[in-house]
Structure formats: structure tokens, C-alpha cells
Amino acid sequence: MASKVSTPGSESSSVQDYVKTIYALSEWHDEPVTSSRLAARLSVANSSVSEMIRKLAELGLVNHTPYRPVELTADGRRLALAMVRRHRLIETFLVRDLDYRWDEVHDEAELLEHTVSDTFIDRLDARLGFPSVDPHGDPIPTAAGAITLPDALPLDSFDDGHSGRVTRISDEDPQLLRFLAAEDIGIGSPVEVLGRTPFGGPLRARVGTGTGARDFSFGKELTGAIWVESVGRHAGCSLVP
Amino acid sequence: MASKVSTPGSESSSVQDYVKTIYALSEWHDEPVTSSRLAARLSVANSSVSEMIRKLAELGLVNHTPYRPVELTADGRRLALAMVRRHRLIETFLVRDLDYRWDEVHDEAELLEHTVSDTFIDRLDARLGFPSVDPHGDPIPTAAGAITLPDALPLDSFDDGHSGRVTRISDEDPQLLRFLAAEDIGIGSPVEVLGRTPFGGPLRARVGTGTGARDFSFGKELTGAIWVESVGRHAGCSLVP
DNA sequence: TCCGAAGTTTCGGCATACCGAAAATATAGC
DNA sequence: GCTATATTTTCGGTATGCCGAAACTTCGGA
Ligand SMILES: [Mn+2]
Ligand SMILES: [Mn+2]
Ligand SMILES: [Mn+2]
Ligand SMILES: [Mn+2]
């Protein structure tokens, strides 16, 4: 019988954040999740991560061999998706009902996700009309723990000449979000890659439609944070845990 | 210059809860706030309260002489009112926007009050139309820290024959709230005290208006939890810190 | 194959906030 | 005024989660 980690309850907020971060590091890329990557993301010392990983393993939330990367168990993944759902529903609520800007919601959601009850989350979900993505285009897992990842790639992995639509923008850096908002680039914006400037220079692309279309140079930070879905293709893969 | 405790920020949620509870114990009654009363309210050991009181004194939030009751300083009162405001606005939001029943909101607000930002609270306040009381009739302090206490008395201190309107019901006990809701007694209900049953028996009163009026026996728990404002009198005293 | 740099874990310590038991104090009744 | 009882504080200890420094493992290059 599977253990009952369908709902965050007994776990401390630290445990919840570690598990959620392990998931987040492997949601879009699939590099191994190491102690040092976790430490950097969570802004804690490596030694703190080592200790917590031992605890997570004891709780059955991760599998871990010392000195190796860490991986979520089925229970860990369930807990992570429950936290991701909370985080993204709260962000959506803050933008839609409390007039937050999309660069203001992440930090507030990072705290609230640990505090609200299941009832609160379910009521919010209903009130918002069961949204499928948050304000940054991140997919929102269902109450049952299913998530549909869009078939998107980071802008820097697009070939020259290809075009698509912005599907997701990393919400980690509020300044980046504010910059893009000021430039009128957001979820749904059409993009066509024109070419690369050599020696690590920016990626040039055509953004927007009709009269609003213009050329834009995307630096390294931006091309990694902006995810684009090819025009024509669609669907994405549905993963049920 | 007064210190800047206008906003909860650096204090831990424990500190916030202790200060809020000290205020709550003296808001309606004015018995001295002792360690043991605090311990009972907070469900912690007396020794824990003693230690925390020392800390609160160091933080300048309470005045305290060992073995004597504790009293809030001006800073402590400011912090307490900020927390009370948070608690009551959150309760109002849960009832009005998320369809919580009035007996479900207290526990959720008890946690959320420590987690939401000032921005969140201000947006909520505006969205709710700057409410002056919460779902239990408790007055909501303004952002500036002013609170208007209604001119109400507990039902058990009313003389026979007097009548009034229910102004406030303690939200401590969800079962009591559910019972009253089922009996259709709530904020605003008219009440006329008919008399007392001797030897600690219930207080009999006429409740409701017109065809809905009926006699009702209020036990000890109820007469202490229900606060009534005399019909005719009104106003209440406005306290600015 | 061996070595060193890079990454990981262990260890001793700190801060917060609890607890029960023991010591200290206040006060009510005599 | 003195003392017994109730209340409060102090004290040693637990649990969580963080840190830096030191010890340990891995792995690529020589
Ligand atoms: Mn978080
Ligand atoms: Mn987001
Ligand atoms: Mn609280
Ligand atoms: Mn209330």
C-alpha cells in the first residue's frame, strides 16, 4: 500500500521546500540533482543540504547513496507536486484577485504554500476556475497529482529561423520579469529566431505581431529563462504519477 | 522616538502569538494577565511562558516584574493590534470570498496571520471594502492601529428584563459556533433576558423577532461567550494608541 | 595508476522554542 | 506574623534547522 503523502501535512516547511526544489531542478532540465545545486537554489550551506537529504531519505521521500545525486521516490514526487500545485495556485490568486504584478507573487507564495490548508487550496482552485497554468506559464498539477508539461524548449535551444510562442518564463528573478513586462514580452508572445551574434553575443529574434513586431536582442540570462513552444506542434505529454 | 513595531516583521510567529494573546486576554475583561492564564490559552507549559515573557521584556514588548502579571508596552500593543488586524481581516476574507463557515476560520487565520505580507493585508482590506468587524463581531483595527470597541457586555452580566442585540461571539470554540448557527443565533440577533434558573442553572431569554421569536436557555459557556449591546445605547469608545 | 581539485559529508556549535522537575516567591488563612 | 498552598521561575534536556571547518570520496588528467 502506498503511504499517504498525497497531502502535505506532517512535514516541516523545510522538508516541503527541499522536496519541491528537488522536483523543480528536474522538471525542465534533466541534469542530476546534486547537493551543491540544491544548496545554491535554497541559499543554504552544503552541509545543511547533506543533513536534510539524510532526513528526507529516512522519511522515504528521496533515494540517496552518499556522494551521489539525489532522486525523489514516488512519495517524494507526490509531495513535491502537491507543493507545486499550492505555490502556483496561490500565485494565480494573487495576480487575479489581489492585483499583484507577476514579479511580486513568487516570494509571497513561497511562504503561503506551507501555511494554507487543503480546503483553502481547493476553494481557491474552484474560485479561479481550475486554471491550468500560473502567471508565468508554469503548469498547475491537479488535485490528484497529474501535471501536463508543455512541449516547450528554452529559447537558446531553438534553431535559427524557427518560430514559436512564449510558453513559460522562469519566475525566479523578479527584475527579469519586470524587464520583460516593460518590453511587452509575456506568455503567448510570438517569437521568431533570426540568428546569433558570435562569441556568446545575444540571440536576435523578431517579437510580436503585425505593427507591434520588432527585433529584439536576447542576452544569455533571457534565453535560458524564456521557454518557447513551436508553432504547429502542440499537445505536450501528460504525466500521471 | 518610538520604535518601529508598527508592522510585524522581524518577530517570530511565537512572539507574535504571545503578544496577541496578552492583548486578547485584556481586550474584553480586565483581569491581570498571568503566566498561567497565558499558558492555558496558548496550550504550552508554564515554564515556556516564563521564558518567553523574559524575552518579550528584552524586546521591549512587555513590562514585567518577576512573579507579577505582565503588561504590554506601547510597542507591544502596536504589534498586538497589527496581528489582531491581520487575523480578523483574514477571517473575513475566508468567510466572504472562500465560503468558509464562521466556525472554520479561526484556526486557518491563526496560521496565516504570521505569513502574509503587509501588501497582502492592505489589498485584502480594500477588496473587502474596509470592513469594521469580522464574522464573529470582533472589531478590526485600522492600518494605523485604531480600534473601536463596541459598548457590549457578556450576556451573563445583563440584568433580568434588559434587552439588546448580539454584538460579538467568541470564536475560540468552533463547536459552540456551530451550535449557535444551527439555533439561528448570530451577530445582530435581538435578545431579552427573562430570568435565571437558580443554583447556577441556565439563563432564560427571548431570542429573535416577530414570528421567529422564541425562548431559549443559555448555559454557562454560552452566557460568557455571547456579548450583547443594549438597545438604545450605542456608540462605543474609540481608542487610538 | 596515482594525485589533486572539486564536491560531499561529518562534526561541534548556535538559535529558537518547547518540556518536566526542582527551586523560589507570593499570599491567604490562621 | 507565620506558614501552607498555589503560582511562577529556573534549570537541564529535547528537537529542528542552520553554520563553518575538517574529513572524506570521487573522478579526470598526468
Ligand atoms: Mn516555500
Ligand atoms: Mn510561477
Ligand atoms: Mn497565530
Ligand atoms: Mn474572529
Coordinates of C-alpha atoms (C1' of nucleotides) and ligand atoms in Angstrom, one line a residue:
Chain A
M1 CA 0.0 0.0 0.0
A2 CA 1.3 3.4 -0.9
S3 CA 2.0 5.7 2.0
K4 CA -0.3 8.7 2.4
V5 CA 1.8 11.6 1.3
S6 CA -0.9 12.8 -1.1
T7 CA -1.2 15.9 1.1
P8 CA 1.4 18.0 2.8
G9 CA 0.6 17.7 6.5
S10 CA 3.2 16.4 9.0
E11 CA 6.2 17.6 7.1
S12 CA 8.0 20.8 8.2
S13 CA 8.2 23.7 5.7
S14 CA 11.9 23.0 5.3
V15 CA 11.2 19.4 4.2
Q16 CA 8.5 20.7 1.9
D17 CA 10.8 23.3 0.3
Y18 CA 13.7 20.8 -0.2
V19 CA 11.4 18.3 -1.9
K20 CA 9.8 20.9 -4.0
T21 CA 13.2 22.2 -5.1
I22 CA 14.5 18.8 -6.0
Y23 CA 11.4 18.4 -8.2
A24 CA 11.9 21.9 -9.7
L25 CA 15.5 21.2 -10.6
S26 CA 14.5 18.2 -12.6
E27 CA 11.1 19.5 -14.0
W28 CA 12.5 21.3 -17.1
H29 CA 16.1 20.1 -17.4
D30 CA 17.2 16.6 -16.5
E31 CA 20.6 17.1 -15.1
P32 CA 21.3 15.2 -11.8
V33 CA 20.2 16.9 -8.6
T34 CA 23.4 17.4 -6.5
S35 CA 23.8 18.8 -3.1
S36 CA 25.5 21.9 -4.3
R37 CA 22.8 22.7 -6.8
L38 CA 20.2 22.4 -4.1
A39 CA 22.3 24.5 -1.7
A40 CA 22.6 27.3 -4.3
R41 CA 18.8 27.2 -5.1
L42 CA 17.9 27.2 -1.4
S43 CA 20.5 29.7 -0.3
V44 CA 21.8 27.4 2.5
A45 CA 25.2 25.8 3.1
N46 CA 26.2 22.5 1.6
S47 CA 26.4 20.9 5.0
S48 CA 22.8 21.8 5.7
V49 CA 21.7 20.1 2.5
S50 CA 23.6 16.9 3.3
E51 CA 21.9 16.7 6.7
M52 CA 18.5 17.3 5.2
I53 CA 19.0 14.8 2.5
R54 CA 19.7 12.1 5.1
K55 CA 16.5 13.1 6.8
L56 CA 14.5 13.0 3.6
A57 CA 15.8 9.5 2.9
E58 CA 14.7 8.4 6.4
L59 CA 11.3 9.8 5.6
G60 CA 11.2 7.8 2.4
L61 CA 10.9 10.9 0.2
V62 CA 14.2 10.5 -1.6
N63 CA 16.6 7.8 -2.6
H64 CA 20.2 8.6 -1.9
T65 CA 23.6 6.9 -2.0
P66 CA 26.3 9.1 -0.2
Y67 CA 28.3 11.3 -2.6
R68 CA 25.7 10.7 -5.4
P69 CA 22.9 12.8 -6.7
V70 CA 19.5 12.6 -5.1
E71 CA 16.2 11.3 -6.6
L72 CA 12.6 11.6 -5.4
T73 CA 10.7 8.5 -4.5
A74 CA 7.1 8.1 -5.6
D75 CA 6.1 9.6 -2.3
G76 CA 8.5 12.4 -2.7
R77 CA 7.2 13.2 -6.1
R78 CA 3.7 13.2 -4.8
L79 CA 4.6 15.7 -2.0
A80 CA 6.5 17.8 -4.5
L81 CA 3.6 18.1 -6.9
A82 CA 1.2 18.9 -4.0
M83 CA 3.6 21.8 -3.1
V84 CA 4.0 23.0 -6.7
R85 CA 0.2 23.0 -7.0
R86 CA -0.1 25.1 -3.9
H87 CA 2.6 27.5 -5.0
R88 CA 1.1 28.0 -8.5
L89 CA -2.5 28.3 -7.4
I90 CA -1.5 30.9 -4.8
E91 CA 0.5 32.9 -7.4
T92 CA -2.5 32.8 -9.7
F93 CA -4.8 34.0 -7.0
L94 CA -2.5 36.9 -6.1
V95 CA -2.4 38.1 -9.7
R96 CA -6.0 37.6 -10.5
D97 CA -7.8 38.7 -7.3
L98 CA -5.3 40.8 -5.4
D99 CA -3.8 42.8 -8.3
Y100 CA -0.2 41.6 -7.7
R101 CA 2.2 42.0 -10.6
W102 CA 3.7 38.8 -11.9
D103 CA 7.1 39.8 -10.5
E104 CA 5.7 40.2 -6.9
V105 CA 4.0 36.9 -6.4
H106 CA 6.8 34.3 -6.1
D107 CA 8.1 35.3 -2.6
E108 CA 4.7 35.6 -1.1
A109 CA 3.7 32.2 -2.5
E110 CA 6.9 30.7 -1.3
L111 CA 5.7 31.3 2.3
L112 CA 2.0 30.9 2.0
E113 CA 2.3 27.4 0.3
H114 CA 3.3 25.9 3.7
T115 CA 0.6 27.6 5.7
V116 CA -2.7 27.3 3.8
S117 CA -5.0 24.2 4.3
D118 CA -6.1 21.8 1.7
T119 CA -9.6 23.3 2.0
F120 CA -8.1 26.7 1.2
I121 CA -6.4 25.4 -1.9
D122 CA -9.4 23.6 -3.2
R123 CA -11.6 26.6 -2.7
L124 CA -9.1 28.8 -4.4
D125 CA -8.9 26.3 -7.3
A126 CA -12.7 26.4 -7.8
R127 CA -12.9 30.2 -7.4
L128 CA -10.2 30.6 -10.1
G129 CA -12.0 28.2 -12.5
F130 CA -9.4 25.4 -12.2
P131 CA -6.6 27.2 -14.0
S132 CA -4.1 25.0 -15.9
V133 CA -1.2 27.4 -15.8
D134 CA 0.1 30.1 -13.4
P135 CA 1.0 33.7 -14.3
H136 CA 4.4 32.6 -15.5
G137 CA 3.1 29.8 -17.7
D138 CA 4.0 27.0 -15.3
P139 CA 1.5 24.2 -15.4
I140 CA -0.6 23.6 -12.3
P141 CA -0.8 20.0 -11.1
T142 CA -4.4 18.7 -10.5
A143 CA -5.6 17.8 -7.0
A144 CA -4.9 14.2 -8.0
G145 CA -1.3 15.0 -8.8
A146 CA -1.3 14.9 -12.6
I147 CA 0.7 17.5 -14.4
T148 CA 0.9 18.3 -18.2
L149 CA 4.2 19.7 -19.2
P150 CA 4.1 21.9 -22.3
D151 CA 6.2 20.8 -25.3
A152 CA 8.5 23.8 -24.9
L153 CA 12.2 24.4 -25.1
P154 CA 14.4 27.2 -23.8
L155 CA 14.8 29.9 -26.4
D156 CA 18.6 29.3 -26.5
S157 CA 18.0 25.8 -27.9
F158 CA 15.9 27.0 -30.8
D159 CA 17.5 26.8 -34.3
D160 CA 17.7 30.0 -36.4
G161 CA 14.6 30.6 -38.5
H162 CA 12.3 28.6 -36.2
S163 CA 9.4 30.4 -34.7
G164 CA 7.0 29.7 -31.8
R165 CA 5.2 31.3 -28.9
V166 CA 6.5 32.1 -25.4
T167 CA 5.0 29.4 -23.1
R168 CA 6.8 29.9 -19.8
I169 CA 9.1 32.3 -18.2
S170 CA 11.1 31.4 -15.1
D171 CA 9.8 33.3 -12.1
E172 CA 13.0 33.2 -10.1
D173 CA 14.2 36.7 -10.9
P174 CA 11.7 39.5 -10.3
Q175 CA 13.9 42.0 -12.1
L176 CA 13.9 39.9 -15.3
L177 CA 10.1 39.7 -15.1
R178 CA 9.8 43.4 -14.7
F179 CA 12.1 44.0 -17.6
L180 CA 10.1 41.7 -19.9
A181 CA 6.8 43.3 -18.9
A182 CA 8.2 46.7 -19.7
E183 CA 9.3 45.4 -23.1
D184 CA 5.8 44.0 -23.6
I185 CA 7.0 40.4 -23.8
G186 CA 4.9 37.8 -22.0
I187 CA 3.2 34.4 -22.1
G188 CA 1.8 33.9 -25.6
S189 CA 4.2 36.4 -27.4
P190 CA 5.1 35.1 -30.8
V191 CA 8.9 34.8 -31.4
E192 CA 11.0 34.0 -34.5
V193 CA 14.7 33.3 -34.1
L194 CA 16.7 35.4 -36.6
G195 CA 20.2 34.5 -35.6
R196 CA 23.0 34.5 -33.1
T197 CA 25.7 37.1 -32.6
P198 CA 29.0 35.2 -32.5
F199 CA 31.2 34.7 -29.4
G200 CA 28.4 34.4 -26.9
G201 CA 26.6 37.5 -28.0
P202 CA 22.9 37.9 -27.8
L203 CA 20.3 35.9 -29.8
R204 CA 18.3 38.1 -32.2
A205 CA 14.7 37.4 -32.7
R206 CA 11.5 39.0 -34.1
V207 CA 8.9 39.5 -31.4
G208 CA 5.2 40.4 -31.6
T209 CA 2.7 40.5 -34.5
G210 CA 1.7 42.9 -37.1
T211 CA 2.5 46.5 -36.4
G212 CA 3.8 45.6 -32.9
A213 CA 6.5 43.3 -34.3
R214 CA 10.1 44.3 -33.8
D215 CA 13.6 42.9 -33.5
F216 CA 15.0 42.2 -30.1
S217 CA 18.3 41.0 -28.7
F218 CA 18.1 38.4 -26.0
G219 CA 21.1 38.0 -23.7
K220 CA 22.1 34.8 -22.0
E221 CA 20.0 35.2 -18.9
L222 CA 16.9 35.7 -21.0
T223 CA 17.4 32.9 -23.5
G224 CA 17.7 30.4 -20.6
A225 CA 14.6 31.8 -18.7
I226 CA 12.2 32.0 -21.7
W227 CA 10.7 28.8 -22.9
V228 CA 9.1 28.6 -26.3
E229 CA 6.7 26.2 -27.9
S230 CA 7.0 25.6 -31.7
V231 CA 4.1 26.9 -33.7
G232 CA 2.3 24.0 -35.3
R233 CA 3.2 21.4 -32.8
H234 CA 1.2 21.3 -29.6
A235 CA -0.3 18.8 -27.1
G236 CA 2.6 18.1 -24.7
C237 CA 2.9 15.0 -22.7
S238 CA 0.6 14.2 -19.8
L239 CA 2.2 12.5 -16.9
V240 CA 0.1 10.8 -14.3
P241 CA 2.2 9.7 -11.2
Chain B
M1 CA 11.3 58.4 19.1
A2 CA 9.0 55.4 19.2
S3 CA 10.5 52.2 17.9
K4 CA 9.1 50.9 14.6
V5 CA 6.9 48.0 15.6
S6 CA 4.0 49.4 13.6
T7 CA 4.4 46.3 11.4
P8 CA 5.1 42.7 12.2
G9 CA 8.3 41.8 10.6
S10 CA 11.3 40.6 12.5
E11 CA 9.4 38.9 15.3
S12 CA 8.9 35.1 15.2
S13 CA 5.4 33.8 15.0
S14 CA 5.7 32.7 18.6
V15 CA 6.4 36.2 19.7
Q16 CA 3.5 37.5 17.6
D17 CA 1.1 34.9 19.1
Y18 CA 2.2 35.6 22.7
V19 CA 1.8 39.4 22.3
K20 CA -1.6 39.0 20.5
T21 CA -2.8 36.6 23.3
I22 CA -1.8 39.1 26.0
Y23 CA -3.8 41.7 24.2
A24 CA -6.8 39.3 23.7
L25 CA -6.9 38.4 27.4
S26 CA -7.3 42.1 28.3
E27 CA -9.4 43.3 25.4
W28 CA -12.8 42.4 26.9
H29 CA -12.2 41.7 30.5
D30 CA -9.6 43.5 32.5
E31 CA -8.3 40.9 34.8
P32 CA -4.5 40.8 35.2
V33 CA -2.6 38.7 32.6
T34 CA -0.8 36.0 34.5
S35 CA 1.6 33.3 33.3
S36 CA -0.9 30.5 33.9
R37 CA -3.7 32.2 32.0
L38 CA -1.4 32.7 29.1
A39 CA -0.2 29.1 29.3
A40 CA -3.7 27.8 29.3
R41 CA -4.7 30.0 26.3
L42 CA -1.6 29.1 24.3
S43 CA -1.6 25.4 25.3
V44 CA 2.0 25.4 26.4
A45 CA 3.7 24.8 29.8
N46 CA 4.0 27.5 32.4
S47 CA 7.8 27.3 32.1
S48 CA 7.6 28.1 28.4
V49 CA 5.6 31.2 29.2
S50 CA 8.0 32.4 31.8
E51 CA 10.9 32.1 29.3
M52 CA 9.0 33.8 26.6
I53 CA 7.9 36.7 28.9
R54 CA 11.6 37.3 29.7
K55 CA 12.3 37.5 26.0
L56 CA 9.3 39.8 25.3
A57 CA 10.6 42.1 28.1
E58 CA 14.0 42.2 26.5
L59 CA 12.4 43.1 23.1
G60 CA 10.6 45.9 24.8
L61 CA 7.1 44.5 24.1
V62 CA 6.0 43.9 27.7
N63 CA 6.7 45.3 31.2
H64 CA 7.3 42.6 33.7
T65 CA 8.3 42.3 37.3
P66 CA 9.0 38.6 38.3
Y67 CA 6.1 36.9 39.9
R68 CA 3.7 39.6 38.8
P69 CA 1.3 39.9 35.9
V70 CA 2.5 41.1 32.6
E71 CA 1.5 44.2 30.7
L72 CA 2.0 45.3 27.1
T73 CA 4.2 48.3 26.4
A74 CA 3.1 50.8 23.7
D75 CA 5.2 48.9 21.2
G76 CA 3.7 45.6 22.3
R77 CA 0.2 47.0 22.0
R78 CA 1.0 48.2 18.5
L79 CA 2.3 44.8 17.5
A80 CA -0.7 43.1 19.0
L81 CA -3.2 45.3 17.2
A82 CA -1.4 44.7 13.9
M83 CA -1.7 41.0 14.5
V84 CA -5.4 41.3 15.5
R85 CA -6.0 43.2 12.3
R86 CA -4.4 40.5 10.3
H87 CA -6.3 37.8 12.0
R88 CA -9.7 39.4 11.6
L89 CA -9.2 40.5 8.0
I90 CA -8.2 37.0 7.1
E91 CA -11.2 35.5 8.8
T92 CA -13.5 38.0 7.0
F93 CA -11.9 37.1 3.7
L94 CA -12.3 33.4 4.3
V95 CA -16.0 33.7 5.0
R96 CA -16.8 36.3 2.3
D97 CA -14.7 35.1 -0.6
L98 CA -13.9 31.4 0.1
D99 CA -17.2 30.3 1.6
Y100 CA -15.8 29.2 4.9
R101 CA -18.3 28.8 7.7
W102 CA -17.7 31.1 10.7
D103 CA -16.6 28.1 12.8
E104 CA -13.9 27.1 10.3
V105 CA -11.9 30.3 10.0
H106 CA -10.2 30.8 13.3
D107 CA -7.6 28.0 13.0
E108 CA -6.7 28.9 9.5
A109 CA -6.3 32.6 10.3
E110 CA -4.2 31.7 13.4
L111 CA -1.5 30.4 11.0
L112 CA -1.9 32.7 8.0
E113 CA -1.7 35.9 10.1
H114 CA 2.1 35.2 10.5
T115 CA 2.8 34.5 6.9
V116 CA 1.0 37.1 4.7
S117 CA 2.7 40.4 3.9
D118 CA 1.6 43.9 4.6
T119 CA 0.7 44.3 1.0
F120 CA -1.5 41.2 1.1
I121 CA -3.3 42.6 4.1
D122 CA -3.8 46.0 2.6
R123 CA -5.1 44.5 -0.7
L124 CA -7.5 42.3 1.2
D125 CA -8.7 45.2 3.3
A126 CA -9.5 47.2 0.1
R127 CA -11.1 44.2 -1.7
L128 CA -13.4 43.6 1.3
G129 CA -14.4 47.3 1.5
F130 CA -12.5 48.1 4.7
P131 CA -14.8 46.1 7.0
S132 CA -15.1 47.2 10.6
V133 CA -15.9 43.9 12.2
D134 CA -15.0 40.2 11.5
P135 CA -17.5 37.3 11.1
H136 CA -17.7 37.0 14.9
G137 CA -18.4 40.7 15.5
D138 CA -14.8 41.4 16.7
P139 CA -13.7 44.9 15.7
I140 CA -10.9 45.2 13.1
P141 CA -8.2 47.7 13.9
T142 CA -7.3 50.2 11.2
A143 CA -4.0 50.1 9.4
A144 CA -3.0 53.0 11.7
G145 CA -3.7 50.9 14.8
A146 CA -7.0 52.4 15.9
I147 CA -9.7 50.1 17.3
T148 CA -13.3 50.9 18.3
L149 CA -14.6 48.5 21.0
P150 CA -18.4 48.1 20.9
D151 CA -20.2 49.0 24.1
A152 CA -21.2 45.4 24.8
L153 CA -21.3 43.2 27.9
P154 CA -21.3 39.4 28.2
L155 CA -24.9 38.1 28.4
D156 CA -24.3 36.8 31.9
S157 CA -23.8 40.3 33.2
F158 CA -27.2 41.5 31.9
D159 CA -30.0 42.2 34.4
D160 CA -33.3 40.4 34.0
G161 CA -35.7 42.3 31.8
H162 CA -33.0 44.1 29.8
S163 CA -32.8 43.6 26.1
G164 CA -30.2 44.2 23.4
R165 CA -28.6 42.8 20.3
V166 CA -25.9 40.2 20.0
T167 CA -22.7 42.1 19.0
R168 CA -19.9 39.6 19.4
I169 CA -19.4 35.9 19.9
S170 CA -16.1 34.4 21.0
D171 CA -14.6 32.4 18.2
E172 CA -12.5 30.2 20.4
D173 CA -14.8 27.2 20.3
P174 CA -15.9 26.0 16.8
Q175 CA -18.5 23.6 18.4
L176 CA -20.2 26.5 20.2
L177 CA -20.3 28.5 16.9
R178 CA -21.8 25.6 15.0
F179 CA -24.4 25.1 17.8
L180 CA -25.4 28.7 17.7
A181 CA -25.6 28.7 13.9
A182 CA -27.9 25.7 14.0
E183 CA -30.1 27.5 16.5
D184 CA -30.1 30.5 14.2
I185 CA -28.5 32.8 16.7
G186 CA -25.9 35.1 15.3
I187 CA -24.5 38.6 15.2
G188 CA -27.4 41.1 15.3
S189 CA -29.9 38.7 16.9
P190 CA -32.2 40.5 19.4
V191 CA -32.2 39.2 22.9
E192 CA -34.3 39.9 26.0
V193 CA -33.2 38.4 29.3
L194 CA -36.2 36.8 31.0
G195 CA -34.6 35.5 34.1
R196 CA -32.2 33.0 35.8
T197 CA -32.7 29.5 36.9
P198 CA -31.4 29.2 40.5
F199 CA -28.3 27.3 41.6
G200 CA -26.2 28.0 38.5
G201 CA -28.9 26.9 36.1
P202 CA -29.3 28.4 32.6
L203 CA -30.2 32.0 31.8
R204 CA -33.6 32.2 30.0
A205 CA -34.0 34.7 27.3
R206 CA -36.3 35.6 24.4
V207 CA -34.4 35.5 21.1
G208 CA -35.4 36.7 17.6
T209 CA -38.2 38.9 16.3
G210 CA -41.8 38.6 15.3
T211 CA -42.8 35.1 14.4
G212 CA -39.2 33.8 14.7
A213 CA -39.1 34.8 18.4
R214 CA -38.8 32.0 21.0
D215 CA -37.5 31.3 24.5
F216 CA -34.0 29.9 24.8
S217 CA -32.0 28.6 27.7
F218 CA -28.4 29.8 27.7
G219 CA -25.9 27.6 29.7
K220 CA -22.8 29.0 31.4
E221 CA -20.5 28.5 28.4
L222 CA -22.8 30.5 26.2
T223 CA -23.5 33.4 28.5
G224 CA -19.8 34.0 28.8
A225 CA -19.1 33.8 25.0
I226 CA -22.0 35.9 23.8
W227 CA -21.7 39.7 24.1
V228 CA -24.7 41.9 23.9
E229 CA -25.1 45.6 23.2
S230 CA -28.1 47.4 25.0
V231 CA -30.8 48.5 22.6
G232 CA -31.0 52.3 22.8
R233 CA -27.4 52.9 23.8
H234 CA -24.8 52.8 21.1
A235 CA -21.5 54.4 20.0
G236 CA -18.8 52.6 22.0
C237 CA -15.4 54.1 22.8
S238 CA -12.8 54.8 20.2
L239 CA -9.2 54.1 21.3
V240 CA -6.3 55.5 19.4
P241 CA -3.0 54.1 20.6
Chain C
dT1 C1' 47.8 4.1 -11.5
dC2 C1' 48.1 7.8 -8.8
dC3 C1' 47.1 12.6 -7.3
dG4 C1' 44.8 16.7 -6.5
dA5 C1' 40.8 19.6 -7.1
dA6 C1' 36.1 19.7 -6.6
dG7 C1' 32.3 18.1 -4.4
dT8 C1' 30.1 15.9 -0.2
dT9 C1' 29.6 14.5 4.4
dT10 C1' 30.6 14.7 9.4
dC11 C1' 31.3 17.2 13.4
dG12 C1' 30.9 20.7 17.1
dG13 C1' 28.2 24.7 17.8
dC14 C1' 24.4 28.2 17.8
dA15 C1' 19.4 29.8 18.0
dT16 C1' 14.6 29.0 18.9
dA17 C1' 11.0 27.1 21.4
dC18 C1' 9.3 23.6 23.7
dC19 C1' 9.1 20.3 28.2
dG20 C1' 9.1 18.4 33.4
dA21 C1' 11.2 18.7 37.8
dA22 C1' 13.0 21.4 41.3
dA23 C1' 13.6 25.8 43.5
dA24 C1' 11.8 30.4 44.6
dT25 C1' 8.2 33.5 45.7
dA26 C1' 3.6 35.4 46.9
dT27 C1' -0.4 35.4 49.6
dA28 C1' -4.4 33.6 52.1
dG29 C1' -5.7 31.7 56.3
dC30 C1' -4.7 31.0 60.8
Chain D
dG1 C1' 3.4 37.3 61.9
dC2 C1' 3.9 32.7 60.1
dT3 C1' 3.3 29.1 57.2
dA4 C1' 1.0 26.1 53.7
dT5 C1' -0.5 26.2 49.1
dA6 C1' -0.7 27.9 44.7
dT7 C1' 1.9 30.2 41.3
dT8 C1' 6.0 31.4 38.9
dT9 C1' 10.7 30.9 37.7
dT10 C1' 15.0 28.4 36.9
dC11 C1' 17.4 24.6 35.3
dG12 C1' 18.8 20.7 32.4
dG13 C1' 17.3 18.5 28.4
dT14 C1' 15.0 17.6 23.6
dA15 C1' 14.0 18.6 18.7
dT16 C1' 14.7 21.3 14.4
dG17 C1' 17.4 23.6 11.2
dC18 C1' 21.1 26.3 10.3
dC19 C1' 26.5 27.3 10.1
dG20 C1' 31.9 26.8 9.2
dA21 C1' 35.8 23.8 9.5
dA22 C1' 37.6 19.5 8.9
dA23 C1' 37.4 14.9 7.0
dC24 C1' 36.2 12.1 3.3
dT25 C1' 35.0 10.5 -1.6
dT26 C1' 35.0 10.9 -6.5
dC27 C1' 37.0 11.5 -10.9
dG28 C1' 39.7 13.5 -14.6
dG29 C1' 44.3 14.2 -16.1
dA30 C1' 49.1 13.0 -15.9
Ligands
MN1 MN 8.3 27.6 0.3
MN2 MN 5.2 30.8 -11.0
MN3 MN -1.2 32.7 15.3
MN4 MN -12.8 36.3 14.9

